[in-house]
Short mmCIF file of C-alpha atoms in Angstrom, two decimals:
data_model
loop_
_atom_site.label_atom_id
_atom_site.label_comp_id
_atom_site.label_asym_id
_atom_site.label_seq_id
_atom_site.Cartn_x
_atom_site.Cartn_y
_atom_site.Cartn_z
CA MET A 9 0.00 0.00 0.00
CA ASP A 10 1.39 3.43 -0.94
CA LEU A 11 1.45 6.43 1.33
CA ASP A 12 -1.28 8.35 -0.47
CA THR A 13 -3.68 5.50 -0.23
CA GLN A 14 -2.92 4.89 3.40
CA THR A 15 -3.43 8.56 4.23
CA SER A 16 -6.73 8.66 2.47
CA ASP A 17 -7.91 5.54 4.22
CA ASP A 18 -6.75 6.84 7.60
CA GLU A 19 -8.59 10.07 7.15
CA HIS A 20 -11.66 8.19 6.11
CA LEU A 21 -11.52 5.85 9.10
CA GLU A 22 -10.93 8.73 11.56
CA ALA A 23 -13.91 10.72 10.22
CA ILE A 24 -16.48 7.95 10.61
CA PRO A 25 -16.10 7.27 14.34
CA TRP A 26 -16.18 11.00 15.24
CA SER A 27 -19.42 11.62 13.44
CA GLN A 28 -20.96 8.52 14.94
CA LEU A 29 -19.95 9.62 18.42
CA MET A 30 -21.47 13.04 17.85
CA VAL A 31 -24.73 11.51 16.67
CA GLU A 32 -24.86 9.11 19.59
CA ALA A 33 -24.19 11.93 22.06
CA LYS A 34 -26.92 14.05 20.52
CA SER A 35 -29.36 11.14 20.51
CA ASP A 36 -28.71 10.36 24.24
CA ARG A 37 -29.70 13.85 25.59
CA PRO A 38 -33.51 13.47 25.21
CA LEU A 39 -33.33 10.09 26.88
CA LEU A 40 -31.48 11.50 29.87
CA ILE A 41 -34.05 14.30 30.16
CA TYR A 42 -36.89 11.79 30.12
CA VAL A 43 -35.17 9.64 32.74
CA ALA A 44 -34.56 12.65 34.99
CA ALA A 45 -38.16 13.83 34.61
CA ALA A 46 -39.46 10.39 35.46
CA ALA A 47 -37.26 10.27 38.53
CA LEU A 48 -38.51 13.67 39.68
CA LEU A 49 -42.10 12.60 39.08
CA ALA A 50 -41.60 9.42 41.05
CA LEU A 51 -40.01 11.40 43.88
CA ALA A 52 -42.97 13.84 43.98
CA VAL A 53 -45.46 10.99 44.03
CA GLY A 54 -43.55 9.33 46.84
CA VAL A 55 -43.51 12.52 48.91
CA ALA A 56 -47.25 13.02 48.38
CA VAL A 57 -48.00 9.45 49.37
CA ALA A 58 -45.80 9.78 52.44
CA ARG A 59 -47.59 12.97 53.48
CA GLY A 60 -50.97 11.37 52.95
CA LEU A 61 -49.96 8.41 55.06
CA GLY A 62 -48.66 10.75 57.74
CA ARG A 63 -51.93 12.71 57.86
CA SER A 64 -54.04 9.59 58.09
CA THR A 65 -51.88 8.37 60.95
CA VAL A 66 -52.36 11.61 62.93
CA ALA A 67 -56.13 11.59 62.36
CA GLU A 68 -56.56 8.03 63.69
CA PRO A 69 -57.09 9.04 67.38
CA ALA A 70 -60.26 11.02 66.47
CA PRO A 71 -62.63 8.04 66.89
CA VAL A 72 -61.05 7.36 70.29
CA VAL A 73 -61.81 10.93 71.43
CA SER A 74 -65.44 10.68 70.34
CA THR A 75 -65.74 7.37 72.17
CA LEU A 76 -64.47 8.95 75.40
CA VAL A 77 -66.95 11.82 75.13
CA ALA A 78 -69.77 9.36 74.59
CA LYS A 79 -68.82 7.51 77.77
CA GLU A 80 -68.99 10.73 79.82
CA GLU A 81 -72.54 11.59 78.72
CA PRO A 82 -74.48 9.33 81.15
CA ALA A 83 -74.72 11.40 84.38
CA THR A 84 -74.73 9.37 87.56
CA PRO A 85 -75.73 10.91 90.93
CA ASP A 86 -72.95 11.54 93.40
CA PRO A 87 -72.96 9.09 96.29
CA ILE A 88 -74.28 10.47 99.60
CA SER A 89 -71.44 10.88 102.04
CA GLU A 90 -71.59 10.30 105.77
CA ALA A 91 -71.17 14.05 106.32
CA ASP A 92 -74.32 14.68 104.25
CA LEU A 93 -76.27 12.17 106.30
CA ARG A 94 -75.10 13.74 109.57
CA ALA A 95 -75.60 17.34 108.45
CA PRO A 96 -78.10 19.24 110.66
CA LEU A 97 -81.41 20.17 109.17
CA ALA A 98 -81.91 23.82 108.33
CA PRO A 99 -84.30 25.59 110.74
CA THR A 100 -86.92 26.16 108.05
CA GLY A 101 -90.23 24.63 107.06
CA VAL A 102 -91.57 21.67 109.01
CA GLY A 103 -88.32 21.25 110.98
CA ALA A 104 -88.45 24.76 112.46
CA GLY A 105 -92.12 24.40 113.33
CA ALA A 106 -91.50 21.06 115.03
CA VAL A 107 -88.62 22.44 117.12
CA ILE A 108 -90.60 25.47 118.30
CA ALA A 109 -93.74 23.45 118.97
CA ARG A 110 -91.84 20.89 121.05
CA ALA A 111 -90.17 23.61 123.14
CA GLU A 112 -93.44 25.45 123.87
CA TRP A 113 -95.26 22.18 124.56
CA PHE A 114 -92.55 21.01 126.97
CA VAL A 115 -92.54 24.32 128.90
CA ALA A 116 -96.33 24.19 129.30
CA ASP A 117 -96.18 20.61 130.61
CA TYR A 118 -93.13 21.13 132.81
CA PHE A 119 -94.45 24.13 134.75
CA THR A 120 -98.02 22.85 135.13
CA LEU A 121 -98.94 21.33 138.52
CA ASP A 122 -102.54 20.16 138.43
CA GLY A 123 -102.30 16.97 140.46
CA ALA A 124 -102.59 14.74 137.38
CA GLY A 125 -100.82 11.42 137.89
CA ASP A 126 -99.46 11.20 134.33
CA ARG A 127 -97.32 14.37 134.52
CA LEU A 128 -93.98 12.60 135.06
CA ALA A 129 -94.84 10.05 132.37
CA ALA A 130 -95.46 12.87 129.87
CA LEU A 131 -92.17 14.53 130.78
CA GLN A 132 -90.34 11.22 130.49
CA GLU A 133 -91.73 10.76 126.98
CA ALA A 134 -90.52 14.22 125.98
CA LEU A 135 -87.06 13.82 127.55
CA GLY A 136 -86.44 10.15 126.92
CA TRP A 137 -85.60 9.73 130.63
CA ARG A 138 -87.48 10.26 133.89
CA PRO A 139 -86.81 13.69 135.44
CA PRO A 140 -86.38 14.12 139.18
CA ALA A 141 -89.59 14.26 141.22
CA ILE A 142 -90.86 17.79 141.79
CA PRO A 143 -92.07 18.63 145.33
CA GLY A 144 -95.73 19.40 145.68
CA GLY A 145 -96.87 23.01 145.41
CA PRO A 146 -99.88 25.12 144.60
CA THR A 147 -102.03 24.20 141.66
CA THR A 148 -100.40 25.96 138.70
CA TYR A 149 -101.36 26.24 135.08
CA VAL A 150 -99.27 27.74 132.27
CA GLU A 151 -101.38 30.49 130.77
CA TRP A 152 -99.23 30.83 127.64
CA ALA A 153 -95.79 29.80 126.32
CA ARG A 154 -94.19 31.41 123.28
CA ALA A 155 -90.77 30.92 121.67
CA TRP A 156 -89.16 34.14 120.47
CA ASP A 157 -85.81 32.87 119.16
CA SER A 158 -83.83 29.72 118.37
CA VAL A 159 -80.11 29.08 117.91
CA GLU A 160 -78.69 26.16 115.90
CA LEU A 161 -76.09 24.23 117.90
CA GLY A 162 -75.19 21.65 115.23
CA ASP A 163 -75.94 17.97 114.69
CA GLY A 164 -79.67 18.70 114.59
CA ARG A 165 -79.79 20.43 117.99
CA TYR A 166 -81.43 23.81 118.65
CA ARG A 167 -81.54 26.04 121.70
CA VAL A 168 -85.02 27.55 121.82
CA LEU A 169 -85.80 30.59 123.98
CA VAL A 170 -89.32 30.43 125.42
CA ALA A 171 -91.24 33.00 127.47
CA TYR A 172 -94.24 31.89 129.50
CA ARG A 173 -96.63 32.97 132.24
CA ALA A 174 -98.23 30.76 134.90
CA ILE A 175 -101.31 31.23 137.06
CA SER A 176 -101.22 29.68 140.54
CA SER A 177 -103.98 29.05 143.08
CA LEU A 178 -103.10 30.16 146.64
CA ASP A 179 -105.82 29.47 149.22
CA GLY A 180 -108.39 29.22 146.44
CA VAL A 181 -107.39 32.53 144.86
CA PHE A 182 -105.73 32.47 141.45
CA THR A 183 -102.71 34.73 141.09
CA ARG A 184 -101.06 35.53 137.78
CA GLY A 185 -97.30 35.32 138.02
CA PRO A 186 -94.74 37.44 136.18
CA ALA A 187 -93.60 36.56 132.67
CA ARG A 188 -90.54 34.32 132.83
CA ALA A 189 -88.18 32.81 130.27
CA VAL A 190 -86.24 29.58 129.87
CA ALA A 191 -83.99 28.00 127.24
CA VAL A 192 -84.85 24.50 126.03
CA THR A 193 -82.51 22.34 123.92
CA ILE A 194 -84.33 20.29 121.28
CA GLN A 195 -82.97 17.45 119.14
CA LEU A 196 -84.44 17.28 115.63
CA GLY A 197 -84.37 13.88 113.93
CA VAL A 198 -83.96 13.24 110.20
CA ASP A 199 -87.61 12.15 110.04
CA GLY A 200 -88.85 15.39 111.61
CA GLY A 201 -89.32 13.94 115.09
CA THR A 202 -88.17 15.91 118.14
CA ARG A 203 -86.96 15.22 121.66
CA VAL A 204 -86.04 17.47 124.57
CA VAL A 205 -82.34 17.09 125.39
CA ASP A 206 -82.28 18.37 128.99
CA LEU A 207 -84.12 20.27 131.70
CA PRO A 208 -85.02 23.93 131.04
CA GLU A 209 -82.44 26.63 131.74
CA PRO A 210 -83.64 29.87 133.45
CA LEU A 211 -83.18 33.08 131.48
CA GLN A 212 -83.89 36.78 131.88
CA ILE A 213 -86.30 38.30 129.39
CA PRO A 214 -84.54 41.03 127.40
CA PRO A 215 -85.79 44.51 128.34
CA GLY A 216 -87.89 46.29 125.78
CA PRO A 217 -86.96 49.56 124.06
CA VAL A 218 -87.98 52.93 125.42
CA SER A 219 -91.54 53.69 124.37
CA THR A 220 -92.00 56.53 121.88
CA VAL A 221 -95.80 56.41 121.75
CA ILE A 222 -97.41 59.73 122.55
CA ALA A 223 -100.27 59.34 125.03
CA ALA A 224 -103.58 61.08 124.59
CA SER A 225 -103.14 64.56 125.96
CA GLY A 226 -105.70 66.90 124.52
CA PRO A 227 -109.18 67.37 123.18
CA VAL A 228 -110.18 66.02 119.81
CA PRO A 229 -112.27 67.90 117.21
CA ASP A 230 -115.88 66.71 117.03
CA GLU A 231 -115.59 65.36 113.47
CA ILE A 232 -112.42 63.41 114.40
CA ALA A 233 -114.07 62.05 117.57
CA GLU A 234 -117.09 60.85 115.61
CA LEU A 235 -114.89 59.07 113.06
CA ALA A 236 -112.96 57.42 115.91
CA ARG A 237 -116.19 56.15 117.47
CA ASP A 238 -117.25 54.73 114.09
CA LEU A 239 -113.97 52.84 113.79
CA ALA A 240 -114.30 51.32 117.28
CA ARG A 241 -117.97 50.33 116.93
CA SER A 242 -116.90 47.02 115.36
CA TRP A 243 -116.39 45.98 119.00
CA SER A 244 -119.24 47.74 120.73
CA ASP A 245 -121.76 50.54 120.34
CA ASP A 246 -120.69 51.93 123.71
CA VAL A 247 -117.54 53.90 122.80
CA ALA A 248 -116.23 56.94 124.67
CA VAL A 249 -113.51 59.25 123.40
CA VAL A 250 -110.85 59.97 126.03
CA GLY A 251 -108.52 62.26 124.09
CA GLY A 252 -105.97 62.31 121.33
CA SER A 253 -103.00 63.91 119.65
CA GLU A 254 -102.55 65.32 116.17
CA HIS A 255 -99.81 63.96 113.90
CA GLU A 256 -98.64 64.86 110.42
CA GLU A 257 -101.16 62.80 108.45
CA ALA A 258 -103.62 61.48 111.07
CA TRP A 259 -105.04 61.78 114.58
CA ARG A 260 -104.27 59.21 117.27
CA VAL A 261 -107.42 58.92 119.36
CA VAL A 262 -107.74 56.99 122.63
CA VAL A 263 -111.19 55.48 123.24
CA GLU A 264 -112.79 53.28 125.88
CA VAL A 265 -114.77 50.34 124.51
CA ASP A 266 -117.32 48.70 126.78
CA VAL A 267 -117.78 44.94 126.17
CA ALA A 268 -119.09 42.07 128.28
CA SER A 269 -115.68 41.36 129.82
CA GLY A 270 -115.04 44.97 130.85
CA ARG A 271 -114.25 48.46 129.64
CA TRP A 272 -111.03 48.60 127.64
CA PRO A 273 -108.98 51.63 126.61
CA MET A 274 -107.82 51.31 122.99
CA GLN A 275 -106.45 53.57 120.28
CA VAL A 276 -107.55 54.24 116.72
CA TRP A 277 -106.00 56.27 113.92
CA VAL A 278 -108.17 58.72 111.98
CA GLU A 279 -106.80 60.14 108.74
CA LYS A 280 -107.11 63.86 108.19
#
């Protein structure tokens, strides 16, 4: 082979591979782009799926929460404690009436001496135990007994303050005694029943306030006197005007009303 032929062949052989390589390189670029795009798409899908799975996992406790709320809906009453059972009853309604009635009843029985043989038995029923025997004395009856206050001591016990007056017979003559007062301790049961806790305790009746009532001190006009008599005639037709005093909006008139039991001074108010 001569040099010219060899050179021509070499040039020909060197040109073919270079062009083929260029074509192959150009033809591979779209394929790489497609592969990269597919990879990115797969990565995006994977991230989306992962996020979706993550959200569904976080939302799973929701049914559990609703189940717990449903279990709390049925309301059950709180159990009654021992403190509630032992709590004293409030001094209102039937309980207050029972306490006051028992105290007044006991005072009337205790200070009555009428010779009846069942007196100690009645007191024993009220106290729950037999009181000491009381020495004999004049025949005595309790004219009235009224409670004016009560104090709660706790555990269903109340200290009731009772005023009363007794009438005694001395040598066949009845004498009205002064108003007196005692304190009586009453136990109130859960069923409303009552019992006297102990013997009565002597008290002093609180003094009353200074009176501010103006007594009748002067004559009354005829028209005012006639109106006062009309107001008092609901008791009796025999009404006498004693006197009266004039106030800002009315007259205070003192009258004497004669009834079968006696002649009683009373007062009426007559508007101007």
